[in-house]
Amino acid sequence: MQRLIAVSNRVPKPGDRYTSGGLSVALRNALERAGGIWLGWSGEVQEAPDSEPKAQTTRFNNVDYVTVDLTRRDEEEYYNGFANRALWPLFHHRPGLTEFARRDMAGYYRVNQIFARILAPMVRPNDIIWVHDYHLIPLASELRALGVKNRIGFFLHIPWPAPELFTILPNHARLAVNLVNYDLVGFQTKPFMDNFIAYLKEEMNINAQGCLVEAFGRICQLGVYPISIDTQEFIRFAEAPASAIARRLEASLQGRMLALSVDRLDYSKGIPQRIDAIGRFLELYPEYHNRITALQIAPTTREAVPEYAEINREVAEAAGRINGRFGDIDWGPIRYINKSIGRATLAHLYRAAKIGVVTPLRDGMNLVSKEYIAAQDPRDPGVLILSRFAGAARELRGALQVNPYDIDGVAHALRAACEMSLEERIARFEPMLQHLKIYDVHRWRDDFIHALTPDHALAMSA
Ligand code: GDG
C-alpha cells in the first residue's frame, strides 16, 4: 500500500473542513484516500528552549496529523528570519527588502533537521513524500542523510527568482543542491522552472535534459504544475443565498459599482500601487465620482516581520489620501479592512463585484483571481483586472491584463472594465470558467502525485 506523506510549514486542524482552503481540502482528501501523515509546525512556541522538540500526533479519518512545537528562537530564525525576511522577498524580486543573517540560515537548517528527525522513523518503504514550499527546501537532503530512500517531491508555491537575484543568497549553491535532492520539483509556471534551469547551467555547469536534471549521482525531474482552486465549491458558495454580511454590503453600496480586492496584507500584492491607480482613475474620469466603491480586504499576516507593519501603514495612508481628496460627505471611494472574511461570504462578495482588481507585483499563482472567476454569475459576469506578473496570468487570458507598476495603465483598465458590454464580458469569462472547471485543485494534486509515484518514474527514465 502506497501511503502519502505531506509536509508543510503549518498543518490544518483535523476535521476542520469548513474553514480550510482548497489546497488543504485537496491534500486531505488524498491523504484520507491513501492513508498517511501530515507533518508541520503546530504554530505553538515551546517555552523550554533546550528540551528536545516534541511532536504530537492526532489521528483522524485514516490520517496522522503530526505537529511539532518550535522554540522562540526557531520561530525567529527559521520562520520570521530566513523564510520570511530572506527567501520570501528575494524570490519576489525585492532584494532591497532582503535581510540575510547566517544565524537565521542556521536556524532554517536546524528546523528542517528537526522535521526530518521526527519524520524519518515514521516512513515506510512504499510511502511517497510531498513537501510544500520555501520553508522546507532542505528537507529531502536531511531525510536522505537519515537514510530515507523513498520518492520525495517538492512543490514551490512562490516564484523562483532570476539567477542573478538567486545568487544574492550566500548559500545559493547549497539550496540548489537541496532542491536537486528531490525526485520531483514542481513550479507554478514555466518561467519559474526556466529560472532554475538557467541557474543550474550558469552557476553549476549542469545541463538539464528537457525536464530531467542529472547531477550529484541523482536524477531530479522538474515540472510545471499550476495550482488551482476547488472550482465547484466556489460555484456552489456563490450560488447559495447571500449571507447577512453580503446583504449588508449590497445595501451599503446604494447601487454603486463594486471593485473588489482580496489579498493577504503583503508587499508583494501591489496594494499601495493599486490604490494610487484608483485615485488616478477618479482624477481622469470624474464622471465616476460617487458611482464606484473600491473595497480592499487585507487580513494582516506575519506581524512579527517589520516590513509587514510598514505595508499596513503605507496602505492605510494611501487609502486615507484618496478618500480625503475625492470623497464626499456621503461617499468615500475606498474601504480598507484588515479583518478576515469567511470563505462562503467571500464568494458572495466576489459575485457582487463588477470588477475584481488583482494586481500583485509578483505572485507565484494567485488564487484570488481564480476564485473571482469561479464565483461570477455566468449570465452577468464581472471583469477581472489581472497583473501580468501573477502566475495565473498565463491561464486567465480573458482578464484585462495590466502592468501593476503602470498607474495610468491600471486606471485605463478600470475605465474599460466599467464600460465593458455584457457581450464582451461573457466572451472573456466563459473560456476562463471552462478552464477552471477542468484545471481545478484536484486535478493539480492528482497530476503531481501521479508524477511522484514510482511507476511513472520508471516510465520516464526508460
Ligand atoms: C501563496 C502564493 C499561490 C485571503 N483573504 C481572505 C481569504 N483569503 C484567501 C484567498 C485565497 C488565499 O487566501 C490567498 O491565496 P493567494 O494565492 O492569492 O496568495 P498567497 O497567500 O500569497 O499564497 C500564491 C498560493 O500560495 C498557492 O500556491 O497562489 O502565489 O503567494 O484562497 O481566498 N480567505 C478568507 N477570508 C479572507 O479574508 N476566508
Coordinates of C-alpha atoms and ligand atoms in Angstrom, one line a residue:
M1 CA 0.0 0.0 0.0
Q2 CA 1.4 3.4 -1.0
R3 CA 0.7 6.0 1.6
L4 CA 1.1 9.7 1.1
I5 CA 3.1 11.9 3.5
A6 CA 2.6 15.6 3.2
V7 CA 4.9 18.1 4.9
S8 CA 4.2 21.8 5.1
N9 CA 5.1 24.7 7.4
R10 CA 1.7 24.6 9.0
V11 CA -0.8 21.8 9.2
P12 CA -4.6 22.4 9.1
K13 CA -6.6 21.2 12.1
P14 CA -8.0 17.7 11.7
G15 CA -11.7 17.7 10.8
D16 CA -11.8 21.5 10.2
R17 CA -13.4 21.2 6.8
Y18 CA -15.4 24.3 6.6
T19 CA -12.8 27.0 7.1
S20 CA -10.0 25.2 5.2
G21 CA -8.8 26.5 1.8
G22 CA -8.9 24.4 -1.4
L23 CA -5.3 23.2 -1.1
S24 CA -5.9 21.8 2.4
V25 CA -9.0 20.1 1.4
A26 CA -7.5 18.6 -1.8
L27 CA -4.4 17.3 0.1
R28 CA -6.6 16.0 3.0
N29 CA -8.8 14.0 0.5
A30 CA -5.7 12.4 -1.0
L31 CA -4.3 11.6 2.4
E32 CA -7.6 10.1 3.6
R33 CA -7.9 8.0 0.5
A34 CA -4.4 6.5 0.6
G35 CA -3.8 6.8 4.4
G36 CA -0.9 8.9 5.5
I37 CA 0.7 11.6 7.6
W38 CA 0.6 15.4 7.5
L39 CA 3.5 16.9 9.4
G40 CA 4.4 20.5 10.2
W41 CA 4.8 23.2 12.8
S42 CA 1.9 23.4 15.3
G43 CA 2.2 27.2 15.3
E44 CA 3.0 27.0 19.0
V45 CA 6.1 28.1 20.7
Q46 CA 7.5 25.8 23.4
E47 CA 8.9 27.8 26.3
A48 CA 11.7 25.4 27.5
P49 CA 14.3 26.2 24.9
D50 CA 16.7 23.3 25.5
S51 CA 14.4 20.4 25.6
E52 CA 14.1 18.1 22.5
P53 CA 11.2 19.3 20.3
K54 CA 8.0 17.5 21.0
A55 CA 5.7 16.1 18.3
Q56 CA 2.1 15.5 18.9
T57 CA 0.0 13.1 16.8
T58 CA -3.7 13.2 16.3
R59 CA -5.3 10.5 14.2
F60 CA -8.4 11.4 12.2
N61 CA -10.0 9.6 9.2
N62 CA -7.0 7.5 8.4
V63 CA -4.5 10.3 8.7
D64 CA -1.9 11.1 11.4
Y65 CA -1.6 14.8 11.9
V66 CA 1.8 15.3 13.4
T67 CA 2.6 18.7 14.7
V68 CA 5.8 20.0 16.2
D69 CA 6.2 22.9 18.7
L70 CA 9.2 25.2 17.9
T71 CA 11.2 27.3 20.3
R72 CA 11.0 31.1 20.2
R73 CA 14.5 31.0 18.7
D74 CA 13.4 28.6 15.9
E75 CA 10.4 30.8 15.1
E76 CA 12.6 33.8 14.9
E77 CA 15.4 32.3 12.8
Y78 CA 13.6 29.8 10.6
Y79 CA 10.2 31.4 10.1
N80 CA 10.5 35.2 10.6
G81 CA 14.1 35.2 9.7
F82 CA 15.3 33.1 6.8
A83 CA 12.0 32.1 5.3
N84 CA 10.2 35.4 5.5
R85 CA 13.0 38.0 5.6
A86 CA 15.4 36.4 3.1
L87 CA 13.7 33.9 0.8
W88 CA 10.2 35.5 0.5
P89 CA 11.4 39.0 -0.5
L90 CA 14.2 37.7 -2.7
F91 CA 12.0 35.2 -4.5
H92 CA 9.6 38.0 -5.1
H93 CA 12.4 40.1 -6.6
R94 CA 12.7 42.6 -3.8
P95 CA 16.4 42.5 -2.9
G96 CA 16.1 45.8 -1.1
L97 CA 13.8 44.1 1.5
T98 CA 16.0 41.0 1.8
E99 CA 17.9 40.6 5.0
F100 CA 20.3 37.8 5.2
A101 CA 21.8 36.6 8.5
R102 CA 23.9 33.5 8.9
R103 CA 22.3 32.9 12.3
D104 CA 18.8 32.7 10.6
M105 CA 20.2 30.4 7.9
A106 CA 21.5 28.0 10.6
G107 CA 18.1 28.1 12.3
Y108 CA 16.4 27.3 9.0
Y109 CA 18.6 24.2 8.5
R110 CA 18.1 23.3 12.2
V111 CA 14.3 23.3 11.9
N112 CA 14.5 21.2 8.7
Q113 CA 16.7 18.7 10.6
I114 CA 14.1 18.6 13.4
F115 CA 11.3 17.8 11.0
A116 CA 13.5 15.2 9.3
R117 CA 14.4 13.5 12.6
I118 CA 10.7 13.3 13.6
L119 CA 9.5 12.1 10.2
A120 CA 12.2 9.6 9.3
P121 CA 11.2 6.8 11.8
M122 CA 7.6 7.1 10.6
V123 CA 8.3 6.5 6.9
R124 CA 7.5 3.0 5.5
P125 CA 9.2 1.7 2.3
N126 CA 6.4 2.4 -0.2
D127 CA 5.3 5.8 1.1
I128 CA 5.7 8.8 -1.2
I129 CA 6.5 12.2 0.4
W130 CA 5.3 15.5 -0.8
V131 CA 7.0 18.6 0.7
H132 CA 5.5 22.1 0.3
D133 CA 7.1 25.5 -0.1
Y134 CA 10.1 27.6 0.6
H135 CA 10.3 26.9 4.3
L136 CA 11.3 23.3 3.6
I137 CA 13.7 23.3 0.7
P138 CA 16.4 21.3 2.6
L139 CA 14.0 18.6 3.9
A140 CA 14.8 16.0 1.3
S141 CA 18.6 16.4 1.9
E142 CA 18.0 16.0 5.6
L143 CA 15.8 12.9 5.1
R144 CA 18.3 11.4 2.7
A145 CA 21.1 11.9 5.3
L146 CA 19.0 9.8 7.7
G147 CA 18.7 7.0 5.1
V148 CA 15.3 7.7 3.7
K149 CA 15.2 6.4 0.1
N150 CA 11.6 7.0 -0.8
R151 CA 10.4 9.2 -3.6
I152 CA 10.2 12.7 -2.4
G153 CA 8.6 15.6 -4.3
F154 CA 8.7 19.3 -3.6
F155 CA 6.2 22.0 -4.8
L156 CA 7.2 25.6 -4.7
H157 CA 4.1 27.9 -4.2
I158 CA 6.0 31.1 -4.8
P159 CA 8.1 32.2 -7.8
W160 CA 11.6 31.0 -8.4
P161 CA 13.8 34.1 -9.0
A162 CA 16.0 35.0 -11.9
P163 CA 19.5 33.6 -11.5
E164 CA 21.3 36.9 -10.8
L165 CA 18.9 37.5 -7.9
F166 CA 19.1 34.0 -6.5
T167 CA 22.9 34.4 -6.3
I168 CA 22.4 37.2 -3.8
L169 CA 21.8 34.5 -1.2
P170 CA 25.2 33.5 0.2
N171 CA 24.0 29.9 0.5
H172 CA 22.5 29.7 -3.0
A173 CA 24.5 26.7 -4.2
R174 CA 23.6 24.7 -1.1
L175 CA 19.9 25.5 -1.6
A176 CA 20.1 24.4 -5.3
V177 CA 21.8 21.2 -4.3
N178 CA 19.0 20.7 -1.7
L179 CA 16.4 21.0 -4.5
V180 CA 18.2 18.5 -6.7
N181 CA 17.9 16.0 -3.8
Y182 CA 14.2 15.7 -4.6
D183 CA 12.9 13.3 -7.1
L184 CA 10.4 15.7 -8.5
V185 CA 10.3 19.5 -8.2
G186 CA 7.1 21.3 -9.2
F187 CA 6.9 25.0 -10.2
Q188 CA 3.8 27.2 -10.7
T189 CA 4.9 28.4 -14.2
K190 CA 7.4 27.6 -16.9
P191 CA 9.4 30.8 -16.5
F192 CA 10.0 29.9 -12.8
M193 CA 11.2 26.5 -13.8
D194 CA 13.4 28.1 -16.6
N195 CA 14.9 30.4 -14.0
F196 CA 16.1 27.4 -12.0
I197 CA 17.4 25.6 -15.1
A198 CA 19.3 28.7 -16.2
Y199 CA 20.9 28.9 -12.7
L200 CA 22.0 25.3 -12.8
K201 CA 23.6 25.9 -16.2
E202 CA 25.2 29.3 -15.4
E203 CA 26.4 28.7 -11.9
M204 CA 26.9 24.9 -11.7
N205 CA 27.5 23.9 -15.2
I206 CA 24.7 21.4 -15.0
N207 CA 22.7 20.9 -18.2
A208 CA 19.1 19.8 -17.8
Q209 CA 17.9 17.3 -20.4
G210 CA 14.4 18.7 -21.0
C211 CA 12.9 18.5 -17.6
L212 CA 15.4 16.0 -16.2
V213 CA 18.4 17.1 -14.1
E214 CA 21.2 14.5 -13.6
A215 CA 23.6 15.7 -11.0
F216 CA 25.3 14.6 -7.8
G217 CA 24.6 11.0 -8.6
R218 CA 20.8 11.6 -8.7
I219 CA 18.1 12.2 -11.3
C220 CA 15.6 15.0 -10.4
Q221 CA 12.6 15.6 -12.6
L222 CA 11.3 19.2 -12.9
G223 CA 7.7 20.1 -13.9
V224 CA 5.1 22.8 -14.2
Y225 CA 2.0 22.3 -12.1
P226 CA -0.1 25.5 -11.9
I227 CA -2.1 25.3 -8.7
S228 CA -5.8 25.9 -8.8
I229 CA -9.0 26.2 -6.6
D230 CA -11.9 24.0 -5.8
T231 CA -13.9 25.5 -8.6
Q232 CA -17.1 23.6 -7.9
E233 CA -17.0 24.6 -4.3
F234 CA -16.8 28.3 -5.2
I235 CA -19.6 28.0 -7.7
R236 CA -21.8 26.4 -5.0
F237 CA -20.9 29.0 -2.4
A238 CA -21.6 31.9 -4.9
E239 CA -25.0 30.4 -5.9
A240 CA -26.2 29.9 -2.3
P241 CA -28.5 32.5 -0.8
A242 CA -26.4 35.6 0.1
S243 CA -25.2 35.7 3.7
A244 CA -26.1 38.6 6.1
I245 CA -22.7 40.3 5.5
A246 CA -23.1 40.1 1.8
R247 CA -26.5 41.7 2.1
R248 CA -25.2 44.4 4.3
L249 CA -22.5 45.2 1.7
E250 CA -25.1 45.3 -1.2
A251 CA -27.3 47.7 0.8
S252 CA -24.4 50.0 1.7
L253 CA -23.4 50.3 -1.9
Q254 CA -26.6 52.0 -2.8
G255 CA -26.4 50.9 -6.4
R256 CA -22.7 51.9 -6.8
M257 CA -20.4 49.6 -8.7
L258 CA -18.1 47.5 -6.5
A259 CA -14.4 47.0 -7.4
L260 CA -13.1 44.3 -5.0
S261 CA -9.6 43.3 -4.0
V262 CA -8.7 40.5 -1.5
D263 CA -5.1 39.9 -0.5
R264 CA -3.1 38.8 2.5
L265 CA -1.6 42.1 3.6
D266 CA 1.8 41.6 1.9
Y267 CA 4.1 44.0 0.0
S268 CA 4.2 41.5 -3.0
K269 CA 0.5 42.2 -3.7
G270 CA 0.9 45.7 -5.0
I271 CA -1.8 47.2 -2.8
P272 CA -0.5 50.8 -2.5
Q273 CA 0.1 51.0 -6.3
R274 CA -3.5 49.7 -6.8
I275 CA -4.9 52.4 -4.5
D276 CA -2.9 55.0 -6.4
A277 CA -4.4 53.7 -9.7
I278 CA -7.9 54.1 -8.3
G279 CA -7.0 57.7 -7.4
R280 CA -5.7 58.2 -10.9
F281 CA -8.9 56.7 -12.4
L282 CA -11.0 59.2 -10.4
E283 CA -8.8 62.0 -11.5
L284 CA -9.0 61.1 -15.1
Y285 CA -12.7 60.2 -15.2
P286 CA -14.6 62.4 -12.8
E287 CA -17.9 61.1 -14.1
Y288 CA -17.3 58.0 -11.9
H289 CA -17.3 60.0 -8.7
N290 CA -19.9 58.6 -6.4
R291 CA -20.6 55.8 -8.8
I292 CA -17.9 53.3 -7.7
T293 CA -16.7 51.9 -4.4
A294 CA -13.4 50.0 -4.1
L295 CA -13.3 47.5 -1.2
Q296 CA -9.8 46.2 -0.2
I297 CA -10.0 43.2 2.2
A298 CA -6.5 42.6 3.5
P299 CA -6.1 40.4 6.6
T300 CA -2.8 41.0 8.4
T301 CA -0.1 38.3 8.3
R302 CA 3.4 37.8 9.6
E303 CA 3.1 40.7 12.0
A304 CA 6.5 39.9 13.7
V305 CA 8.3 40.9 10.5
P306 CA 8.8 44.7 10.5
E307 CA 8.1 45.1 6.7
Y308 CA 4.6 44.0 7.3
A309 CA 3.8 46.7 9.8
E310 CA 5.2 49.1 7.3
I311 CA 3.0 48.0 4.4
N312 CA -0.1 48.3 6.7
R313 CA 0.9 51.9 7.4
E314 CA 1.5 52.6 3.7
V315 CA -1.8 51.2 2.6
A316 CA -3.8 53.0 5.3
E317 CA -2.1 56.3 4.3
A318 CA -2.7 55.8 0.6
A319 CA -6.4 55.0 1.2
G320 CA -6.8 58.0 3.5
R321 CA -5.2 60.2 0.9
I322 CA -7.5 59.1 -1.9
N323 CA -10.6 59.3 0.4
G324 CA -9.6 62.8 1.6
R325 CA -9.1 64.0 -1.9
F326 CA -12.1 62.5 -3.8
G327 CA -14.5 61.6 -1.0
D328 CA -17.7 63.5 -0.1
I329 CA -19.9 63.6 3.0
D330 CA -21.9 60.6 1.7
W331 CA -19.3 58.7 -0.3
G332 CA -15.7 57.5 0.2
P333 CA -14.2 55.8 -2.8
I334 CA -12.1 53.3 -0.8
R335 CA -13.0 51.0 2.0
Y336 CA -10.0 49.3 3.6
I337 CA -10.4 46.5 6.1
N338 CA -7.9 44.2 7.8
K339 CA -10.3 41.5 9.1
S340 CA -10.7 38.1 7.5
I341 CA -14.0 37.2 5.9
G342 CA -15.4 33.6 5.8
R343 CA -14.9 31.7 2.6
A344 CA -18.6 31.4 1.7
T345 CA -19.2 35.1 2.3
L346 CA -16.1 35.9 0.2
A347 CA -17.7 34.1 -2.7
H348 CA -20.8 36.3 -2.4
L349 CA -18.6 39.4 -2.3
Y350 CA -16.7 38.3 -5.4
R351 CA -20.1 37.8 -7.2
A352 CA -21.3 41.2 -6.1
A353 CA -18.2 42.9 -7.5
K354 CA -18.5 44.1 -11.1
I355 CA -14.7 44.4 -11.1
G356 CA -12.1 42.1 -9.5
V357 CA -8.8 44.0 -9.1
V358 CA -5.9 41.6 -8.6
T359 CA -2.6 43.4 -9.3
P360 CA 0.3 41.8 -7.5
L361 CA 3.8 43.0 -8.3
R362 CA 4.9 39.3 -8.5
D363 CA 3.0 36.3 -7.4
G364 CA 3.6 32.5 -7.7
M365 CA 0.0 31.9 -8.9
N366 CA -2.7 34.0 -7.1
L367 CA -5.8 32.0 -6.2
V368 CA -8.0 35.1 -5.6
S369 CA -8.1 35.7 -9.4
K370 CA -9.3 32.2 -10.0
E371 CA -11.9 32.4 -7.1
Y372 CA -13.2 35.6 -8.5
I373 CA -13.9 34.0 -11.9
A374 CA -15.5 30.9 -10.4
A375 CA -17.9 33.0 -8.3
Q376 CA -19.3 35.1 -11.2
D377 CA -22.9 34.9 -12.4
P378 CA -22.5 33.3 -15.9
R379 CA -25.3 35.5 -17.2
D380 CA -23.8 38.7 -16.0
P381 CA -20.1 38.2 -15.1
G382 CA -17.8 40.8 -13.8
V383 CA -14.5 41.8 -15.3
L384 CA -11.1 40.6 -13.9
I385 CA -8.2 43.1 -14.0
L386 CA -5.1 40.9 -13.5
S387 CA -1.4 41.7 -13.2
R388 CA 0.7 40.2 -15.9
F389 CA 3.1 39.3 -13.1
A390 CA 0.8 36.8 -11.4
G391 CA 1.4 33.2 -12.4
A392 CA -2.4 33.0 -13.1
A393 CA -2.0 35.5 -16.0
R394 CA -0.7 32.6 -18.1
E395 CA -4.0 30.8 -17.8
L396 CA -6.6 33.6 -17.3
R397 CA -6.2 35.1 -20.8
G398 CA -9.7 36.7 -20.8
A399 CA -8.7 39.0 -18.0
L400 CA -7.7 42.6 -18.7
Q401 CA -4.0 42.1 -18.1
V402 CA -2.1 45.1 -16.7
N403 CA 1.3 46.1 -15.5
P404 CA 0.8 47.0 -11.8
Y405 CA 3.7 49.5 -11.8
D406 CA 1.9 51.5 -14.6
I407 CA -0.6 53.5 -12.6
D408 CA -2.1 55.1 -15.7
G409 CA -2.4 51.7 -17.4
V410 CA -4.4 50.3 -14.4
A411 CA -6.6 53.4 -14.3
H412 CA -7.4 52.9 -18.0
A413 CA -8.2 49.2 -17.4
L414 CA -10.6 50.3 -14.6
R415 CA -12.4 52.5 -17.1
A416 CA -12.5 49.8 -19.7
A417 CA -14.0 47.4 -17.1
C418 CA -16.6 49.9 -16.1
E419 CA -17.6 50.4 -19.7
M420 CA -17.4 46.8 -21.0
S421 CA -20.5 45.4 -22.7
L422 CA -22.3 42.3 -21.4
E423 CA -21.4 40.5 -24.7
E424 CA -17.6 41.1 -24.2
R425 CA -17.8 40.3 -20.5
I426 CA -19.3 36.9 -21.3
A427 CA -16.9 36.2 -24.2
R428 CA -14.0 36.8 -21.9
F429 CA -15.4 35.0 -18.9
E430 CA -16.7 31.7 -20.4
P431 CA -13.3 30.2 -21.6
M432 CA -11.8 31.1 -18.2
L433 CA -14.5 29.3 -16.3
Q434 CA -14.3 26.3 -18.6
H435 CA -10.5 26.2 -17.9
L436 CA -11.0 26.3 -14.2
K437 CA -13.6 23.6 -14.3
I438 CA -11.0 21.2 -15.8
Y439 CA -7.9 22.5 -14.1
D440 CA -9.1 22.6 -10.5
V441 CA -7.1 21.9 -7.4
H442 CA -8.0 18.2 -7.5
R443 CA -6.5 17.9 -11.0
W444 CA -3.4 19.7 -9.8
R445 CA -3.0 17.4 -6.9
D446 CA -3.5 14.3 -9.0
D447 CA -1.1 15.4 -11.7
F448 CA 1.6 15.9 -9.1
I449 CA 1.0 12.7 -7.2
H450 CA 0.9 10.8 -10.5
A451 CA 4.3 12.1 -11.5
L452 CA 5.7 11.3 -8.0
T453 CA 4.5 7.6 -7.9
P454 CA 7.3 5.1 -8.7
D455 CA 5.7 3.5 -11.8
H456 CA 5.7 6.9 -13.5
A457 CA 9.3 7.4 -12.6
L458 CA 10.3 4.1 -14.2
A459 CA 8.5 5.1 -17.4
M460 CA 10.3 8.5 -17.5
S461 CA 13.7 7.0 -17.2
A462 CA 13.1 4.1 -19.6
Ligands
GDG1 C1 0.8 31.6 -1.9 C2 1.5 32.3 -3.1 C3 -0.1 31.0 -4.6 C4 -7.5 36.0 1.6 N1 -8.2 36.8 2.4 C5 -9.1 36.1 3.0 C6 -9.0 34.8 2.5 N2 -8.0 34.7 1.7 C7 -7.6 33.5 0.9 C8 -8.0 33.7 -0.6 C9 -7.1 32.7 -1.2 C10 -5.8 32.7 -0.3 O1 -6.2 33.3 0.9 C11 -4.7 33.6 -0.8 O2 -4.1 32.8 -1.8 P1 -3.2 33.6 -2.9 O3 -2.9 32.6 -4.0 O4 -4.0 34.7 -3.5 O5 -1.9 34.2 -2.2 P2 -0.9 33.7 -1.0 O6 -1.5 33.6 0.3 O7 0.3 34.7 -1.2 O8 -0.4 32.2 -1.4 C12 0.4 32.4 -4.3 C13 -0.6 30.3 -3.3 O9 0.4 30.3 -2.3 C14 -1.0 28.8 -3.6 O10 0.1 28.1 -4.2 O11 -1.2 31.1 -5.5 O12 1.0 32.9 -5.4 O13 1.9 33.6 -2.8 O14 -7.6 31.4 -1.3 O15 -9.3 33.4 -0.7 N3 -9.9 33.8 2.8 C15 -10.9 34.1 3.7 N4 -11.0 35.3 4.2 C16 -10.2 36.3 3.9 O16 -10.3 37.5 4.4 N5 -11.7 33.1 4.0

